[in-house]
PDB file of C-alpha atoms in Angstrom:
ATOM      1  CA  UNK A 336     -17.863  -7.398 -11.610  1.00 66.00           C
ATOM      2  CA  UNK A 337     -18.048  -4.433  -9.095  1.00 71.00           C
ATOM      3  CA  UNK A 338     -14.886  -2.317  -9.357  1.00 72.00           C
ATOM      4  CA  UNK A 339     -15.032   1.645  -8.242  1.00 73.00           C
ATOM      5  CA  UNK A 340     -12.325   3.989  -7.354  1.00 73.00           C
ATOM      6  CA  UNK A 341      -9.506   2.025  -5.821  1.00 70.00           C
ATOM      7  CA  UNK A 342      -9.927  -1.172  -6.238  1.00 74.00           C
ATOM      8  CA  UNK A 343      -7.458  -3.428  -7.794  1.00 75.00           C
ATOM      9  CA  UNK A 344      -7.619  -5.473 -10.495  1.00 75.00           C
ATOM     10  CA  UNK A 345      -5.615  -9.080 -10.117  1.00 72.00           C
ATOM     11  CA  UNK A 346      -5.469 -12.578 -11.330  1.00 73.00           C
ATOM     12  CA  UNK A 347      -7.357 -15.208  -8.413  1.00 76.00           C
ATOM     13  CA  UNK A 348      -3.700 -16.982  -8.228  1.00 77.00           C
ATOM     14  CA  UNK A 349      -1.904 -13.883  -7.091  1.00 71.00           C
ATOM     15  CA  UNK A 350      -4.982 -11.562  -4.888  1.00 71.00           C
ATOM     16  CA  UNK A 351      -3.286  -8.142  -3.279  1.00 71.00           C
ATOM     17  CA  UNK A 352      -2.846  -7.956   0.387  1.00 81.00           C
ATOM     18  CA  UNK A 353      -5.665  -5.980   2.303  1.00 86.00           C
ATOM     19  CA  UNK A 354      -5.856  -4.624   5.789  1.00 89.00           C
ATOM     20  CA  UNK A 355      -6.934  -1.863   7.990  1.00 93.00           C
ATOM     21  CA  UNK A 356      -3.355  -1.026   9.485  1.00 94.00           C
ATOM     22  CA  UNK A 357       0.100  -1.341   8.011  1.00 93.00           C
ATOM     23  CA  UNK A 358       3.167  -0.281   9.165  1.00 95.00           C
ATOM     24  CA  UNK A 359       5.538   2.057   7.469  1.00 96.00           C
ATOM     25  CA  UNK A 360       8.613   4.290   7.136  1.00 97.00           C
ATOM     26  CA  UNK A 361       7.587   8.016   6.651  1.00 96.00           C
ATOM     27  CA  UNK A 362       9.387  10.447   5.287  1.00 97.00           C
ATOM     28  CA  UNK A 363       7.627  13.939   7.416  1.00 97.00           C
ATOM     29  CA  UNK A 364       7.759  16.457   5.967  1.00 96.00           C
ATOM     30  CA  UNK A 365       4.694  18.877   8.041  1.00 94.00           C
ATOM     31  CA  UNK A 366       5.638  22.201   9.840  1.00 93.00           C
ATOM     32  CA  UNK A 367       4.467  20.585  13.142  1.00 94.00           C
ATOM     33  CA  UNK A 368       5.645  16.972  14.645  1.00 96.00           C
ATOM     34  CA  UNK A 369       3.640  14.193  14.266  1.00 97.00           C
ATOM     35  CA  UNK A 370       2.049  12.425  17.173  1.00 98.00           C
ATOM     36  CA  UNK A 371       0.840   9.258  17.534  1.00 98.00           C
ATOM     37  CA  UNK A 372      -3.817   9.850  16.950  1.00 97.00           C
ATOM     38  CA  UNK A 373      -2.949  12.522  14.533  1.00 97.00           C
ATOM     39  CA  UNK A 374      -5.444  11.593  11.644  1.00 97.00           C
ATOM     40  CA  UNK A 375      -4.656  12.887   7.735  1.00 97.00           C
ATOM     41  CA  UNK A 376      -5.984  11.517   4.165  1.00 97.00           C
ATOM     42  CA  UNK A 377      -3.944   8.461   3.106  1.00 97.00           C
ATOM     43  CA  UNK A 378      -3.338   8.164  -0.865  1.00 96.00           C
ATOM     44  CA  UNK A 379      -2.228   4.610  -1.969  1.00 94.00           C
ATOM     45  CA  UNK A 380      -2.087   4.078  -5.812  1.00 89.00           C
ATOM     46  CA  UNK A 381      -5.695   4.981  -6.137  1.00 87.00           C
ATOM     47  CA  UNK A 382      -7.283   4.335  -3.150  1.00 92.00           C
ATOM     48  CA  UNK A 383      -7.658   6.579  -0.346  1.00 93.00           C
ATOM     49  CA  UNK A 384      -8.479   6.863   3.719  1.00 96.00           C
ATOM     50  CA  UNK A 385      -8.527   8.196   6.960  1.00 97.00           C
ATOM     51  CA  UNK A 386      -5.321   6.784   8.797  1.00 97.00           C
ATOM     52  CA  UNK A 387      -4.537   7.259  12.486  1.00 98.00           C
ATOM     53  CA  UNK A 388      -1.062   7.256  13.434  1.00 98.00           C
ATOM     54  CA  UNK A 389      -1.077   4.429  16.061  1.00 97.00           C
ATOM     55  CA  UNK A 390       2.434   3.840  17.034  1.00 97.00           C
ATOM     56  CA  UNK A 391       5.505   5.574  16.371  1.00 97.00           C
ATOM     57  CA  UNK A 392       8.281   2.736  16.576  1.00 96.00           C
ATOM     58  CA  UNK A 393      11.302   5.418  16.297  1.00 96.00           C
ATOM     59  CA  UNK A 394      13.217   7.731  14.035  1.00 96.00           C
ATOM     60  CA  UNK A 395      15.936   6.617  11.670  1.00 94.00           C
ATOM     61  CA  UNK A 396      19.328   8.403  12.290  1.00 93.00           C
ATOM     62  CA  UNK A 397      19.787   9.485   8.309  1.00 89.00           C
ATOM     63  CA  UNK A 398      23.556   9.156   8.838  1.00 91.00           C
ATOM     64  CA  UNK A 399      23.621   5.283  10.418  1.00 92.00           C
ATOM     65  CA  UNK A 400      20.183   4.232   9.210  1.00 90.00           C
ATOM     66  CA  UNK A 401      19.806   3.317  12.515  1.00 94.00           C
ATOM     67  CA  UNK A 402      16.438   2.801  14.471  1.00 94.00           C
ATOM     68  CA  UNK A 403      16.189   5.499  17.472  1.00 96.00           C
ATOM     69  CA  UNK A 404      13.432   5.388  20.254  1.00 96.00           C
ATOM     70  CA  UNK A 405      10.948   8.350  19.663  1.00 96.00           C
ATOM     71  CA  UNK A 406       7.719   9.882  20.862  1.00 96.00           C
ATOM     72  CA  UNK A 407       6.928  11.798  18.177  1.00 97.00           C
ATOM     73  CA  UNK A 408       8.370  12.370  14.684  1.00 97.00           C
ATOM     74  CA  UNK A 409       9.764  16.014  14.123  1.00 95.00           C
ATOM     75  CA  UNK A 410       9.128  17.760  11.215  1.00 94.00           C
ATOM     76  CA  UNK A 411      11.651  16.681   8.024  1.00 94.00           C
ATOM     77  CA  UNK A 412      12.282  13.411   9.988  1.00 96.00           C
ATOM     78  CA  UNK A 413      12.083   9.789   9.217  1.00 96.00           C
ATOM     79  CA  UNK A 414      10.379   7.509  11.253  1.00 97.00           C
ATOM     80  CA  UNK A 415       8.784   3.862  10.886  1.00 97.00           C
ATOM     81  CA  UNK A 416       5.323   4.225  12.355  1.00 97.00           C
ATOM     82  CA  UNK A 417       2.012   1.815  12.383  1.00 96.00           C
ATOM     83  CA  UNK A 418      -0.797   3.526  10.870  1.00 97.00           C
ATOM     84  CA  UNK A 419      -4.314   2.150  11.608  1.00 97.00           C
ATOM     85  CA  UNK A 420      -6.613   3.164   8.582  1.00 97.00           C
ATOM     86  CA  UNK A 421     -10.471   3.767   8.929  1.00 96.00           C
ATOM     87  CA  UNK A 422     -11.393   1.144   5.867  1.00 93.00           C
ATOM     88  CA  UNK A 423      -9.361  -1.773   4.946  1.00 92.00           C
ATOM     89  CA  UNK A 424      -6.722  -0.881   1.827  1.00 91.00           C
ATOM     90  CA  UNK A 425      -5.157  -3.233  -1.026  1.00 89.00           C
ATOM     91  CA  UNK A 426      -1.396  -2.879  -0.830  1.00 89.00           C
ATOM     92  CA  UNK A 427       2.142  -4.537  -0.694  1.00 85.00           C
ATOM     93  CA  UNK A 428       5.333  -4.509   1.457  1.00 88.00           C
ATOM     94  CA  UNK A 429       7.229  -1.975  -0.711  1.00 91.00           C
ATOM     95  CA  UNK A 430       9.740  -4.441  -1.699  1.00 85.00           C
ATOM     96  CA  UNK A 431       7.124  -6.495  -3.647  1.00 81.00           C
ATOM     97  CA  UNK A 432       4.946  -3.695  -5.248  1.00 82.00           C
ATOM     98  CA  UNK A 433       6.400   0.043  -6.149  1.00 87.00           C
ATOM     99  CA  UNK A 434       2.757   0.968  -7.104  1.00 87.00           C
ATOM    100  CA  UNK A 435       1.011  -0.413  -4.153  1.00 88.00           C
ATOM    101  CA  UNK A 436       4.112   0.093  -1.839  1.00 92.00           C
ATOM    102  CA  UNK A 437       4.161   3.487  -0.999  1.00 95.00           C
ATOM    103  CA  UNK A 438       1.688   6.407  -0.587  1.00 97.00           C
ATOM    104  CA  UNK A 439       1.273   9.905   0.582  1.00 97.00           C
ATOM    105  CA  UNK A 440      -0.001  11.741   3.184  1.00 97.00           C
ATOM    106  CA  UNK A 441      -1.794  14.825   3.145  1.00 97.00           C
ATOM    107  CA  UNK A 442      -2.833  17.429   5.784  1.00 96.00           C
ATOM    108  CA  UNK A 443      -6.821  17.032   6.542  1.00 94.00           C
ATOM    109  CA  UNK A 444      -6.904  20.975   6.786  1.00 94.00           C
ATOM    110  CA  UNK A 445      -4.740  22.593   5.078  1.00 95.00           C
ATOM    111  CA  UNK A 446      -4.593  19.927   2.346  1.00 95.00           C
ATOM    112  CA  UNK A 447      -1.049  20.114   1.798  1.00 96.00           C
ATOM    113  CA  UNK A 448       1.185  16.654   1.111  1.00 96.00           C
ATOM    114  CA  UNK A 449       2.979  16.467   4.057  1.00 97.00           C
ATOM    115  CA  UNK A 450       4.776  13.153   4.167  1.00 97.00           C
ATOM    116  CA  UNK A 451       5.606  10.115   1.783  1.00 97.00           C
ATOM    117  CA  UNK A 452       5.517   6.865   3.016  1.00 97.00           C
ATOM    118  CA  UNK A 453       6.625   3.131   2.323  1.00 96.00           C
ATOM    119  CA  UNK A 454       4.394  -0.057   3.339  1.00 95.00           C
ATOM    120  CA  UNK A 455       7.317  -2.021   5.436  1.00 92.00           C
ATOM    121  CA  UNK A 456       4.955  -5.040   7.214  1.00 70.00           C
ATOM    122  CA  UNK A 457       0.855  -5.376   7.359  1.00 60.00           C
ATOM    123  CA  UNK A 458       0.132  -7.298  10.889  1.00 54.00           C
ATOM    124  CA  UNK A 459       0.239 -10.735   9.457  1.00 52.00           C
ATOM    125  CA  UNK A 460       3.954  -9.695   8.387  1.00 45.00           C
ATOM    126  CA  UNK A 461       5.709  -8.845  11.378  1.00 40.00           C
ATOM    127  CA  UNK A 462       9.412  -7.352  11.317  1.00 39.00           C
ATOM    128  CA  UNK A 463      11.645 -10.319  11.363  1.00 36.00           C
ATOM    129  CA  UNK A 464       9.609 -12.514   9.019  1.00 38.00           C
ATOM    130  CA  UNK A 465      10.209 -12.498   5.789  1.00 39.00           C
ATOM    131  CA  UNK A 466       7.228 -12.413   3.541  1.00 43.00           C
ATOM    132  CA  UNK A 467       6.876 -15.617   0.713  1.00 47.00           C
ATOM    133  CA  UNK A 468       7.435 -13.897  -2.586  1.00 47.00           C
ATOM    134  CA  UNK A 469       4.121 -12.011  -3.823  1.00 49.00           C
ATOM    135  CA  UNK A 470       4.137 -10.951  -7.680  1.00 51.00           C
ATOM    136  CA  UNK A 471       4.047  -7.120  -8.046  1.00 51.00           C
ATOM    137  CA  UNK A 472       0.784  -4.826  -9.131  1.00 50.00           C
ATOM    138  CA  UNK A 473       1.821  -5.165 -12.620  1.00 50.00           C
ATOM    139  CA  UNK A 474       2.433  -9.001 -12.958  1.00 53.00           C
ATOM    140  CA  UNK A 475      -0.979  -9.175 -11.150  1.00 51.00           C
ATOM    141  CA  UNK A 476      -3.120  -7.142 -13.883  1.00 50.00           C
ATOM    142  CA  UNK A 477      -0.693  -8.781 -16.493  1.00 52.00           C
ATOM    143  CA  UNK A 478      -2.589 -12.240 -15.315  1.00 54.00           C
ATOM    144  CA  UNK A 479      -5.585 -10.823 -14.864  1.00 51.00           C
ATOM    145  CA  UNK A 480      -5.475  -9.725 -18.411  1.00 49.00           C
ATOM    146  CA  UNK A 481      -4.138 -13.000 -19.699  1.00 48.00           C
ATOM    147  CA  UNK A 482      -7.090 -14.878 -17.680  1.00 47.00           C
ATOM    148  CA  UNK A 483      -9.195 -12.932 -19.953  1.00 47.00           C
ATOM    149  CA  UNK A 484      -7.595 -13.040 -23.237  1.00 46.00           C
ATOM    150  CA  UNK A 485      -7.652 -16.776 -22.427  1.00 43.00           C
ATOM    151  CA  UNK A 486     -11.522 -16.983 -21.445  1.00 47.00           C
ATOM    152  CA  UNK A 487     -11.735 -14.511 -24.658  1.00 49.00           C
ATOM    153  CA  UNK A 488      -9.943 -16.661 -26.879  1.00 42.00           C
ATOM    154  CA  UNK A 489     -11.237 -20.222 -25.090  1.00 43.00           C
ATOM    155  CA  UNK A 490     -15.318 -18.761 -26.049  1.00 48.00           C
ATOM    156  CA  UNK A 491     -13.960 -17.800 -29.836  1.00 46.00           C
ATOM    157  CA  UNK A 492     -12.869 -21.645 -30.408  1.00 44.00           C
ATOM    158  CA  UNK A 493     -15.988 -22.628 -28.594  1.00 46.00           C
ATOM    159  CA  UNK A 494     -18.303 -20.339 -30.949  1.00 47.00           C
ATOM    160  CA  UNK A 495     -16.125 -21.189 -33.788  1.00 45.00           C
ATOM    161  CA  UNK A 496     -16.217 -24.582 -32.935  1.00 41.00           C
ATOM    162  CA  UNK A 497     -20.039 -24.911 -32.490  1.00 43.00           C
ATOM    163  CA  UNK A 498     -20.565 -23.041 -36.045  1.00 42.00           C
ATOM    164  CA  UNK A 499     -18.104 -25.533 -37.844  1.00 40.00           C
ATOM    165  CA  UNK A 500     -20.247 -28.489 -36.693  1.00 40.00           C
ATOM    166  CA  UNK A 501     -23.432 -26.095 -37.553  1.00 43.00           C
ATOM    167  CA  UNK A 502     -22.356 -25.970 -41.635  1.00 42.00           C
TER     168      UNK A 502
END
């Protein structure tokens, strides 16, 4: 088994969701706007990257939660942008995974946090369709873990098994 820094453990039935863009609603919070090719460290549970901001789709209106064409994103806005990431990431539409549903963002410079985001749609879950239901980061480990207390406990009765017939 090969796992490093940022991967994610799961059960085969239930694997996480990996891509190299997502698309998201930010919460900015830098002095300066944001403009889509601006590049800044992505952290997602613990996983990191270089994203590029690709698109921005619009700002939300705070008041209507309404979607409003924009350019940019102004500093302390919301926005939903696309984000196209330098190495493909494990994550989930926030909705189906707290843990690998949002992230922040942090200034390649000054190293500051300066946004928080949440995963809305990867490519092959465009707005409008609604994703089948995907168990969260936790119920995936919890299988993973109960694959291997089962292996565990399926090579103790084997062992036990093969000494009985030994006496």
């Amino acid at each position: 088994v090969d796992v490093s820094r940022g991967s994610i453990l799961a059960s085969a039935a239930f694997p996480p969701r990996v891509g190299a863009s997502l698309r998201a609603r930010l919460f900015w919070a830098g002095e300066r706007a944001l403009h889509p090719g601006d590049e800044l460290h992505i952290k997602l549970a613990a996983a990191s990257a270089v994203p590029r901001v690709e698109t921005v789709h619009g700002r939300i209106d705070p008041d209507s939660a309404d979607l409003h064409p924009a350019a940019d994103v102004p500093a302390n806005d919301i926005a939903d942008v696309t984000l196209a990431l330098d190495r493909p990431l494990a994550f989930d539409p926030y909705g189906a995974g707290r843990e690998t549903g949002s992230f922040i963002l942090v200034d390649r410079d000054s190293l500051d946090t300066v946004g928080i985001g949440l995963v809305l749609a990867t490519p092959e879950l465009r707005p409008g369709r609604v994703p089948e239901p995907h168990p969260s980061f936790i119920q995936r480990i919890l299988g993973a873990l109960s694959m291997s207390r089962f292996r565990t406990v399926s090579a103790a009765l084997v062992a036990g098994t093969a000494a009985l017939v030994a006496m």
